[in-house]
Coordinates of N, CA and C in Angstrom, one line a residue:
Chain A
S1 N 8.1 8.7 -35.5 CA 8.1 8.6 -34.0 C 9.5 8.6 -33.6
Q2 N 9.8 9.1 -32.4 CA 11.1 9.3 -31.8 C 11.6 8.0 -31.2
Q3 N 12.7 7.5 -31.7 CA 13.3 6.4 -31.0 C 14.5 6.9 -30.2
G4 N 15.1 6.0 -29.6 CA 16.3 6.3 -28.9 C 16.1 7.2 -27.7
E5 N 16.0 6.6 -26.5 CA 15.8 7.4 -25.3 C 17.0 7.1 -24.4
E6 N 17.9 8.1 -24.4 CA 19.1 7.9 -23.6 C 18.8 8.0 -22.1
D7 N 19.6 7.4 -21.3 CA 19.4 7.4 -19.9 C 20.8 7.2 -19.3
P8 N 21.3 8.0 -18.4 CA 20.6 9.2 -17.8 C 20.7 10.4 -18.7
Q9 N 20.0 11.4 -18.3 CA 19.9 12.6 -19.0 C 21.1 13.5 -18.8
A10 N 21.7 13.5 -17.6 CA 22.8 14.4 -17.3 C 23.8 13.6 -16.4
L11 N 25.1 13.8 -16.7 CA 26.1 13.1 -16.0 C 27.3 14.1 -15.8
S12 N 27.7 14.1 -14.5 CA 28.8 14.9 -14.2 C 29.9 14.1 -13.6
I13 N 31.1 14.1 -14.2 CA 32.2 13.2 -13.7 C 33.5 13.9 -13.6
Q14 N 34.4 13.3 -12.9 CA 35.8 13.9 -12.8 C 36.6 13.5 -14.0
E15 N 37.5 14.3 -14.4 CA 38.4 14.0 -15.5 C 39.1 12.6 -15.1
G16 N 39.2 11.8 -16.1 CA 39.9 10.5 -15.9 C 38.9 9.4 -15.6
E17 N 37.7 9.7 -15.2 CA 36.7 8.7 -14.9 C 36.1 8.2 -16.2
N18 N 35.4 7.1 -16.2 CA 34.6 6.6 -17.3 C 33.2 7.2 -17.3
A19 N 32.6 7.4 -18.5 CA 31.2 7.8 -18.6 C 30.5 6.8 -19.4
T20 N 29.3 6.4 -18.9 CA 28.5 5.5 -19.6 C 27.1 6.0 -19.8
M21 N 26.6 5.9 -21.1 CA 25.3 6.4 -21.4 C 24.6 5.2 -22.1
N22 N 23.3 5.2 -21.8 CA 22.4 4.1 -22.4 C 21.4 4.7 -23.4
C23 N 21.0 3.9 -24.3 CA 20.0 4.3 -25.3 C 19.1 3.1 -25.5
S24 N 17.8 3.4 -25.6 CA 16.8 2.3 -25.9 C 16.0 2.8 -27.1
Y25 N 15.6 1.8 -27.9 CA 14.8 2.1 -29.1 C 13.7 1.1 -29.2
K26 N 12.8 1.3 -30.2 CA 11.6 0.5 -30.2 C 11.4 -0.4 -31.4
T27 N 12.0 0.0 -32.5 CA 11.7 -0.8 -33.7 C 13.0 -1.5 -34.2
S28 N 12.9 -2.4 -35.2 CA 14.0 -3.1 -35.8 C 14.9 -2.0 -36.5
I29 N 16.2 -2.3 -36.4 CA 17.1 -1.3 -37.0 C 18.1 -1.9 -37.9
N30 N 18.7 -1.1 -38.8 CA 19.8 -1.5 -39.6 C 21.1 -1.2 -38.9
N31 N 21.1 0.0 -38.3 CA 22.3 0.4 -37.5 C 21.9 1.4 -36.5
L32 N 22.8 1.6 -35.5 CA 22.6 2.6 -34.5 C 23.9 3.5 -34.5
Q33 N 23.7 4.8 -34.3 CA 24.8 5.7 -34.4 C 24.8 6.5 -33.1
W34 N 26.0 7.0 -32.7 CA 26.2 7.9 -31.7 C 26.8 9.2 -32.2
Y35 N 26.3 10.3 -31.7 CA 26.8 11.6 -32.1 C 27.1 12.4 -30.9
R36 N 28.0 13.4 -31.1 CA 28.4 14.3 -30.0 C 28.0 15.7 -30.5
Q37 N 27.6 16.5 -29.6 CA 27.3 17.9 -29.9 C 27.9 18.8 -28.8
N38 N 28.9 19.6 -29.2 CA 29.5 20.6 -28.3 C 28.6 21.8 -28.3
S39 N 28.6 22.5 -27.2 CA 27.8 23.7 -27.0 C 27.8 24.6 -28.2
G40 N 26.7 24.9 -28.8 CA 26.7 25.9 -29.9 C 27.2 25.4 -31.2
R41 N 27.3 24.1 -31.3 CA 27.9 23.5 -32.6 C 26.9 22.5 -33.1
G42 N 27.2 22.0 -34.3 CA 26.5 20.9 -34.9 C 26.9 19.6 -34.4
L43 N 26.1 18.6 -34.7 CA 26.4 17.2 -34.3 C 27.5 16.6 -35.1
V44 N 28.3 15.8 -34.4 CA 29.5 15.2 -35.0 C 29.3 13.7 -34.8
H45 N 29.4 12.9 -35.9 CA 29.3 11.5 -35.9 C 30.5 10.9 -35.1
L46 N 30.2 10.0 -34.2 CA 31.2 9.3 -33.4 C 31.5 7.9 -33.9
I47 N 30.4 7.1 -34.0 CA 30.6 5.7 -34.2 C 29.2 5.1 -34.7
L48 N 29.3 4.1 -35.6 CA 28.2 3.4 -36.1 C 28.3 1.9 -35.8
I49 N 27.3 1.3 -35.3 CA 27.3 -0.1 -35.0 C 26.1 -0.7 -35.8
R50 N 26.4 -1.8 -36.5 CA 25.4 -2.4 -37.4 C 24.6 -3.4 -36.5
S51 N 23.4 -3.8 -37.0 CA 22.5 -4.6 -36.2 C 23.1 -6.0 -35.9
N52 N 24.0 -6.4 -36.8 CA 24.6 -7.8 -36.6 C 25.9 -7.7 -35.8
E53 N 26.2 -6.5 -35.3 CA 27.4 -6.4 -34.4 C 27.0 -6.2 -33.0
R54 N 27.8 -6.6 -32.0 CA 27.5 -6.5 -30.6 C 28.4 -5.5 -29.9
E55 N 29.5 -5.3 -30.4 CA 30.4 -4.3 -29.7 C 31.3 -3.7 -30.8
K56 N 31.7 -2.4 -30.5 CA 32.6 -1.8 -31.4 C 33.4 -0.7 -30.7
H57 N 34.7 -0.6 -31.1 CA 35.6 0.3 -30.4 C 36.1 1.4 -31.4
S58 N 36.3 2.6 -30.8 CA 36.9 3.6 -31.6 C 37.6 4.5 -30.6
G59 N 39.0 4.4 -30.6 CA 39.7 5.1 -29.6 C 39.3 4.9 -28.2
R60 N 38.9 5.9 -27.5 CA 38.4 5.8 -26.1 C 36.9 5.5 -26.0
L61 N 36.3 5.2 -27.2 CA 34.8 5.0 -27.2 C 34.6 3.5 -27.4
R62 N 33.6 3.0 -26.6 CA 33.2 1.6 -26.7 C 31.7 1.6 -26.8
V63 N 31.1 1.0 -27.9 CA 29.7 0.9 -28.0 C 29.3 -0.5 -28.0
T64 N 28.2 -0.8 -27.3 CA 27.6 -2.1 -27.3 C 26.2 -2.0 -27.9
L65 N 25.7 -3.1 -28.4 CA 24.4 -3.1 -29.0 C 23.7 -4.5 -28.6
D66 N 22.6 -4.4 -28.0 CA 21.8 -5.6 -27.7 C 20.5 -5.5 -28.4
T67 N 20.4 -6.2 -29.5 CA 19.1 -6.1 -30.3 C 18.0 -6.8 -29.7
S68 N 18.2 -7.8 -28.8 CA 17.1 -8.5 -28.2 C 16.5 -7.5 -27.1
K69 N 17.3 -6.7 -26.5 CA 16.7 -5.7 -25.6 C 16.5 -4.3 -26.2
K70 N 16.8 -4.2 -27.5 CA 16.7 -2.9 -28.2 C 17.4 -1.8 -27.4
S71 N 18.6 -2.1 -27.1 CA 19.4 -1.0 -26.3 C 20.8 -1.0 -26.7
S72 N 21.4 0.1 -26.4 CA 22.8 0.3 -26.8 C 23.4 1.2 -25.6
S73 N 24.8 1.0 -25.5 CA 25.5 1.8 -24.5 C 26.7 2.4 -25.1
L74 N 27.0 3.6 -24.7 CA 28.3 4.3 -25.1 C 29.1 4.5 -23.9
L75 N 30.3 4.0 -23.9 CA 31.3 4.2 -22.8 C 32.4 5.0 -23.3
I76 N 32.7 6.1 -22.6 CA 33.9 6.9 -22.8 C 34.9 6.6 -21.7
T77 N 36.0 6.1 -22.1 CA 37.0 5.8 -21.0 C 38.0 7.0 -20.8
A78 N 38.5 7.1 -19.6 CA 39.5 8.1 -19.3 C 39.0 9.5 -19.8
S79 N 37.9 9.9 -19.3 CA 37.3 11.1 -19.9 C 38.2 12.3 -19.7
R80 N 38.0 13.3 -20.6 CA 38.8 14.5 -20.6 C 37.8 15.7 -20.6
A81 N 38.3 16.8 -20.2 CA 37.4 18.0 -20.1 C 36.8 18.3 -21.5
A82 N 37.5 18.0 -22.6 CA 37.1 18.2 -23.9 C 35.9 17.3 -24.3
D83 N 35.7 16.3 -23.5 CA 34.5 15.4 -23.8 C 33.2 16.0 -23.3
T84 N 33.3 17.1 -22.6 CA 32.1 17.8 -22.2 C 31.2 18.1 -23.4
A85 N 30.0 17.6 -23.4 CA 29.2 17.7 -24.6 C 27.8 17.0 -24.4
S86 N 26.9 17.1 -25.3 CA 25.7 16.3 -25.3 C 25.9 15.2 -26.3
Y87 N 25.5 14.0 -25.9 CA 25.7 12.8 -26.7 C 24.3 12.2 -27.1
F88 N 24.1 12.0 -28.4 CA 22.9 11.5 -28.9 C 23.0 10.1 -29.6
C89 N 22.1 9.3 -29.4 CA 22.0 8.1 -30.2 C 21.0 8.3 -31.3
A90 N 21.2 7.6 -32.4 CA 20.3 7.7 -33.5 C 20.1 6.4 -34.2
T91 N 18.9 6.0 -34.5 CA 18.7 4.7 -35.1 C 18.2 4.8 -36.6
D92 N 18.7 3.9 -37.4 CA 18.3 3.8 -38.8 C 17.4 2.6 -38.8
S93 N 16.1 2.9 -39.0 CA 15.1 1.8 -39.0 C 15.2 0.8 -40.1
S94 N 14.8 -0.4 -39.9 CA 14.8 -1.4 -40.9 C 13.7 -1.2 -41.9
Y95 N 12.8 -0.3 -41.7 CA 11.7 0.0 -42.6 C 12.1 0.7 -43.8
G96 N 13.4 1.1 -43.9 CA 13.9 1.7 -45.1 C 13.4 3.0 -45.4
N97 N 13.1 3.8 -44.4 CA 12.5 5.1 -44.7 C 13.6 6.2 -44.8
N98 N 14.9 5.7 -44.8 CA 16.0 6.6 -45.1 C 16.1 7.8 -44.2
R99 N 15.9 7.5 -42.9 CA 16.0 8.6 -41.9 C 16.6 8.0 -40.7
L100 N 17.2 9.0 -39.9 CA 17.7 8.6 -38.6 C 16.7 9.2 -37.5
A101 N 16.4 8.4 -36.5 CA 15.6 8.9 -35.4 C 16.5 9.2 -34.2
F102 N 16.6 10.4 -33.8 CA 17.5 10.8 -32.7 C 16.8 10.8 -31.4
G103 N 17.6 10.4 -30.4 CA 17.1 10.4 -29.0 C 17.3 11.8 -28.4
K104 N 17.0 11.9 -27.1 CA 16.9 13.2 -26.5 C 18.3 13.7 -26.1
G105 N 19.2 12.9 -26.0 CA 20.6 13.4 -25.7 C 20.9 13.3 -24.2
N106 N 22.2 13.1 -24.0 CA 22.7 13.1 -22.6 C 23.7 14.2 -22.5
Q107 N 23.6 15.0 -21.5 CA 24.6 16.0 -21.2 C 25.7 15.5 -20.3
V108 N 26.9 15.5 -20.8 CA 28.0 15.0 -20.0 C 28.9 16.2 -19.7
V109 N 29.2 16.3 -18.4 CA 30.1 17.4 -18.0 C 31.3 16.7 -17.3
V110 N 32.5 17.0 -17.8 CA 33.7 16.4 -17.3 C 34.5 17.5 -16.6
I111 N 34.6 17.3 -15.3 CA 35.2 18.4 -14.4 C 36.7 18.2 -14.4
P112 N 37.5 19.2 -14.7 CA 39.0 19.0 -14.7 C 39.5 18.8 -13.4
Chain B
D1 N 38.6 22.8 -45.1 CA 37.5 22.8 -46.0 C 36.2 22.5 -45.3
T2 N 35.2 23.4 -45.5 CA 33.9 23.2 -44.8 C 33.2 22.2 -45.5
A3 N 32.6 21.1 -44.8 CA 31.9 20.1 -45.4 C 30.4 20.5 -45.6
V4 N 29.8 20.9 -44.5 CA 28.4 21.4 -44.6 C 28.4 22.8 -44.0
S5 N 28.0 23.7 -44.8 CA 27.9 25.1 -44.4 C 26.5 25.6 -44.4
Q6 N 26.2 26.5 -43.5 CA 24.9 27.1 -43.4 C 25.1 28.6 -43.2
T7 N 24.2 29.4 -43.8 CA 24.1 30.8 -43.6 C 22.7 31.3 -43.5
P8 N 22.4 32.2 -42.6 CA 23.4 32.8 -41.6 C 23.5 31.9 -40.4
K9 N 24.4 32.3 -39.5 CA 24.6 31.5 -38.3 C 23.6 32.0 -37.2
Y10 N 23.3 33.3 -37.3 CA 22.3 33.8 -36.4 C 21.3 34.6 -37.2
L11 N 20.0 34.5 -36.8 CA 19.0 35.2 -37.5 C 18.0 35.7 -36.5
V12 N 17.9 37.0 -36.3 CA 16.9 37.6 -35.4 C 15.9 38.4 -36.3
T13 N 14.7 38.1 -36.1 CA 13.7 38.8 -36.9 C 12.3 38.9 -36.2
Q14 N 11.4 39.7 -36.7 CA 10.2 39.9 -36.1 C 9.1 38.9 -36.6
M15 N 8.1 38.7 -35.8 CA 7.0 37.9 -36.2 C 6.4 38.4 -37.5
G16 N 6.0 37.5 -38.3 CA 5.3 37.9 -39.6 C 6.3 38.0 -40.8
N17 N 7.6 38.1 -40.5 CA 8.5 38.3 -41.6 C 8.8 36.9 -42.3
D18 N 9.3 37.0 -43.5 CA 9.8 35.8 -44.2 C 11.3 35.8 -44.3
K19 N 11.8 34.6 -44.0 CA 13.3 34.5 -44.0 C 13.7 33.2 -44.7
S20 N 15.0 33.2 -45.1 CA 15.5 32.0 -45.7 C 16.9 31.6 -45.0
I21 N 17.1 30.3 -45.0 CA 18.4 29.8 -44.5 C 19.0 28.9 -45.6
K22 N 20.3 29.1 -45.9 CA 20.9 28.4 -47.0 C 21.8 27.3 -46.5
C23 N 21.9 26.2 -47.2 CA 22.8 25.2 -46.8 C 23.5 24.6 -48.1
E24 N 24.8 24.4 -47.9 CA 25.6 23.8 -49.0 C 26.5 22.7 -48.5
Q25 N 26.6 21.6 -49.2 CA 27.6 20.6 -48.8 C 28.5 20.3 -50.0
N26 N 29.8 20.0 -49.7 CA 30.8 19.8 -50.7 C 31.3 18.3 -50.6
L27 N 30.5 17.5 -50.0 CA 30.9 16.1 -49.8 C 30.4 15.1 -50.9
G28 N 29.7 15.6 -51.8 CA 29.2 14.8 -52.9 C 28.0 13.8 -52.5
H29 N 27.4 14.1 -51.3 CA 26.4 13.3 -50.8 C 25.1 13.5 -51.6
D30 N 24.3 12.4 -51.6 CA 23.0 12.4 -52.4 C 21.9 13.0 -51.6
T31 N 22.0 12.9 -50.3 CA 20.8 13.2 -49.4 C 21.1 14.4 -48.5
M32 N 20.2 15.3 -48.4 CA 20.3 16.4 -47.5 C 19.1 16.5 -46.6
Y33 N 19.3 17.1 -45.4 CA 18.2 17.1 -44.4 C 18.1 18.5 -43.8
W34 N 16.9 18.8 -43.3 CA 16.8 19.9 -42.3 C 16.2 19.3 -41.0
Y35 N 16.8 19.8 -39.9 CA 16.4 19.4 -38.6 C 16.1 20.7 -37.8
K36 N 15.2 20.5 -36.8 CA 14.9 21.6 -35.9 C 15.3 21.1 -34.5
Q37 N 16.1 21.9 -33.8 CA 16.5 21.5 -32.4 C 15.9 22.6 -31.5
D38 N 15.0 22.1 -30.5 CA 14.4 23.1 -29.7 C 15.2 23.4 -28.5
S39 N 14.7 24.1 -27.5 CA 15.5 24.6 -26.4 C 15.9 23.5 -25.5
K40 N 15.2 22.3 -25.5 CA 15.6 21.2 -24.7 C 16.5 20.2 -25.5
K41 N 17.0 20.7 -26.6 CA 17.9 20.0 -27.5 C 17.3 18.8 -28.2
F42 N 16.0 18.7 -28.2 CA 15.4 17.6 -28.9 C 15.5 17.9 -30.4
L43 N 16.0 16.9 -31.2 CA 16.3 17.1 -32.6 C 15.2 16.4 -33.4
K44 N 14.5 17.2 -34.2 CA 13.4 16.6 -35.0 C 13.6 16.9 -36.5
I45 N 13.5 15.8 -37.3 CA 13.7 16.0 -38.7 C 12.5 16.7 -39.3
M46 N 12.8 17.6 -40.3 CA 11.7 18.3 -40.9 C 11.6 17.8 -42.4
F47 N 12.7 17.8 -43.1 CA 12.7 17.5 -44.5 C 13.9 16.7 -44.9
S48 N 13.8 15.9 -46.0 CA 14.9 15.3 -46.6 C 14.8 15.3 -48.1
Y49 N 15.9 15.6 -48.7 CA 15.9 15.5 -50.2 C 17.0 14.5 -50.6
N50 N 16.6 13.7 -51.7 CA 17.6 12.8 -52.3 C 17.7 13.2 -53.7
N51 N 18.9 13.6 -54.2 CA 19.1 14.0 -55.6 C 18.0 15.0 -56.0
K52 N 17.8 16.0 -55.2 CA 16.8 17.1 -55.5 C 15.4 16.7 -55.4
E53 N 15.1 15.5 -55.0 CA 13.7 15.0 -54.8 C 13.3 14.9 -53.4
L54 N 12.2 15.5 -53.0 CA 11.7 15.5 -51.6 C 11.3 14.0 -51.2
I55 N 12.0 13.5 -50.2 CA 11.6 12.1 -49.8 C 11.1 12.1 -48.4
I56 N 11.3 13.0 -47.6 CA 10.8 13.1 -46.2 C 10.2 14.5 -46.0
N57 N 8.9 14.5 -45.6 CA 8.3 15.7 -45.3 C 7.4 15.5 -44.1
E58 N 8.0 15.8 -42.9 CA 7.4 15.6 -41.7 C 6.2 16.5 -41.5
T59 N 5.5 16.4 -40.4 CA 4.4 17.2 -40.1 C 4.9 18.6 -39.7
V60 N 5.2 19.4 -40.7 CA 5.7 20.7 -40.5 C 4.7 21.7 -41.2
P61 N 4.5 22.8 -40.5 CA 3.6 23.8 -41.1 C 4.0 24.2 -42.5
N62 N 3.0 24.4 -43.4 CA 3.4 24.6 -44.8 C 4.0 26.0 -45.0
R63 N 4.2 26.8 -43.9 CA 4.9 28.0 -43.9 C 6.4 27.7 -44.2
F64 N 6.8 26.5 -44.0 CA 8.2 26.0 -44.2 C 8.3 25.4 -45.6
S65 N 9.1 25.9 -46.4 CA 9.2 25.3 -47.8 C 10.7 25.1 -48.1
P66 N 11.1 23.9 -48.3 CA 12.5 23.6 -48.7 C 12.6 23.7 -50.2
K67 N 13.8 24.0 -50.6 CA 14.1 24.1 -52.0 C 15.5 23.6 -52.3
S68 N 15.6 22.7 -53.3 CA 16.9 22.1 -53.6 C 17.2 22.4 -55.0
P69 N 18.0 23.5 -55.3 CA 18.3 23.8 -56.7 C 19.2 22.8 -57.4
D70 N 20.0 22.1 -56.5 CA 20.9 21.0 -57.0 C 21.3 20.2 -55.9
K71 N 22.0 19.1 -56.2 CA 22.3 18.1 -55.2 C 23.1 18.6 -54.0
A72 N 23.8 19.7 -54.2 CA 24.7 20.2 -53.2 C 24.1 21.3 -52.3
H73 N 22.9 21.7 -52.6 CA 22.2 22.8 -51.9 C 20.8 22.4 -51.5
L74 N 20.5 22.8 -50.3 CA 19.1 22.7 -49.7 C 18.8 23.9 -48.9
N75 N 17.9 24.7 -49.4 CA 17.6 25.9 -48.7 C 16.2 25.7 -48.0
L76 N 16.0 26.5 -46.9 CA 14.8 26.5 -46.2 C 14.2 27.9 -46.1
H77 N 13.0 28.0 -46.6 CA 12.3 29.3 -46.6 C 11.2 29.2 -45.6
I78 N 11.1 30.2 -44.8 CA 10.0 30.3 -43.8 C 9.2 31.5 -43.9
N79 N 7.9 31.3 -44.2 CA 7.0 32.5 -44.3 C 6.3 32.8 -43.0
S80 N 5.9 34.0 -42.8 CA 5.1 34.5 -41.7 C 5.6 33.9 -40.4
L81 N 6.8 34.2 -40.0 CA 7.5 33.6 -38.9 C 6.6 33.9 -37.6
E82 N 6.7 32.8 -36.7 CA 6.0 32.9 -35.4 C 7.0 32.7 -34.3
L83 N 6.6 33.1 -33.1 CA 7.4 33.0 -32.0 C 7.9 31.5 -31.8
G84 N 7.0 30.6 -32.0 CA 7.4 29.1 -31.8 C 8.4 28.6 -32.8
D85 N 8.7 29.4 -33.8 CA 9.7 29.0 -34.8 C 11.1 29.2 -34.3
S86 N 11.2 29.9 -33.2 CA 12.5 30.1 -32.6 C 13.2 28.8 -32.2
A87 N 14.3 28.5 -32.7 CA 15.0 27.3 -32.5 C 16.4 27.3 -33.2
V88 N 17.1 26.2 -33.1 CA 18.3 26.1 -34.0 C 18.0 25.1 -35.1
Y89 N 18.3 25.5 -36.3 CA 18.0 24.7 -37.5 C 19.3 24.2 -38.0
F90 N 19.3 22.9 -38.2 CA 20.5 22.2 -38.7 C 20.3 21.6 -40.0
C91 N 21.2 21.8 -40.9 CA 21.3 21.1 -42.2 C 22.3 20.0 -42.0
A92 N 22.0 18.9 -42.7 CA 22.9 17.7 -42.7 C 22.9 17.1 -44.1
S93 N 23.9 16.3 -44.3 CA 24.0 15.5 -45.5 C 24.5 14.1 -45.3
S94 N 24.2 13.2 -46.1 CA 24.7 11.8 -46.0 C 24.5 11.1 -47.3
N95 N 25.1 9.9 -47.3 CA 24.8 8.9 -48.4 C 23.9 7.9 -47.7
R96 N 22.6 7.9 -48.1 CA 21.6 7.1 -47.4 C 21.5 7.5 -46.0
A97 N 21.2 6.6 -45.1 CA 21.0 6.9 -43.7 C 22.3 6.5 -42.9
Y98 N 23.4 6.5 -43.6 CA 24.6 6.3 -42.9 C 25.0 7.5 -42.2
E99 N 26.2 7.6 -41.7 CA 26.6 8.8 -40.9 C 26.3 10.1 -41.6
Q100 N 25.7 11.0 -40.8 CA 25.3 12.3 -41.3 C 26.3 13.3 -40.9
Y101 N 26.5 14.3 -41.8 CA 27.4 15.4 -41.5 C 26.5 16.6 -41.3
F102 N 26.7 17.2 -40.2 CA 25.9 18.4 -39.8 C 26.6 19.7 -40.1
G103 N 25.8 20.7 -40.4 CA 26.3 22.0 -40.5 C 26.4 22.6 -39.1
P104 N 26.8 23.9 -39.0 CA 27.0 24.5 -37.7 C 25.7 25.0 -37.0
G105 N 24.7 25.0 -37.8 CA 23.4 25.4 -37.2 C 23.1 26.9 -37.5
T106 N 21.8 27.2 -37.5 CA 21.4 28.6 -37.6 C 20.4 28.8 -36.4
R107 N 20.8 29.8 -35.6 CA 20.0 30.1 -34.4 C 19.0 31.2 -34.8
L108 N 17.7 30.8 -34.9 CA 16.7 31.7 -35.3 C 15.9 32.2 -34.1
T109 N 15.8 33.5 -33.9 CA 15.1 34.1 -32.8 C 14.0 35.0 -33.4
V110 N 12.8 34.7 -33.1 CA 11.7 35.5 -33.6 C 11.1 36.3 -32.4
T111 N 11.1 37.6 -32.6 CA 10.7 38.5 -31.5 C 9.3 39.1 -31.8

């Protein structure tokens, strides 16, 4: 079954603004990951947050995880035109089936 | 150095044909995957191999057959191609379900 439903689906912002995306999931997880996909390319891993972590930073990325609400958010600060991409969350279920369930993806367009 | 490579990048073929997509990873990972991404960018797992053993086999038509000759390679063979098979196919690798490394994708168009 597909977990991870990002919201909103599409976001258009000006360069320098912050972009926030949300992701919800349905089952218990070991970790939650965010990936970026540039047009015509494969997915690139951005950040992983474990189920016992609440917040994690990596450069201009900030991820939060609320396991009680089964949700996560990805914040990109001071966006750049190069951040234009689709962003996916993916969950690693606690059921140990050794797979990631990917969400539908958010399209982010950063206008220079 | 390419971590996960796929060939070909583009594949245009007619209905009914048989085609293969090859994938190789040089990361030393134990697990490899095939995903299908549709036109709405929905990413769906198809297969997963761990150390050459099939561990995930989603509800995929048996026209699709993965083959893993060794830990570094996972190929996908598709028989009797149909229009609905048109999509982008991604290979990925990882150690367990930690971060996955994706190939550049193979855009398959069936006419």
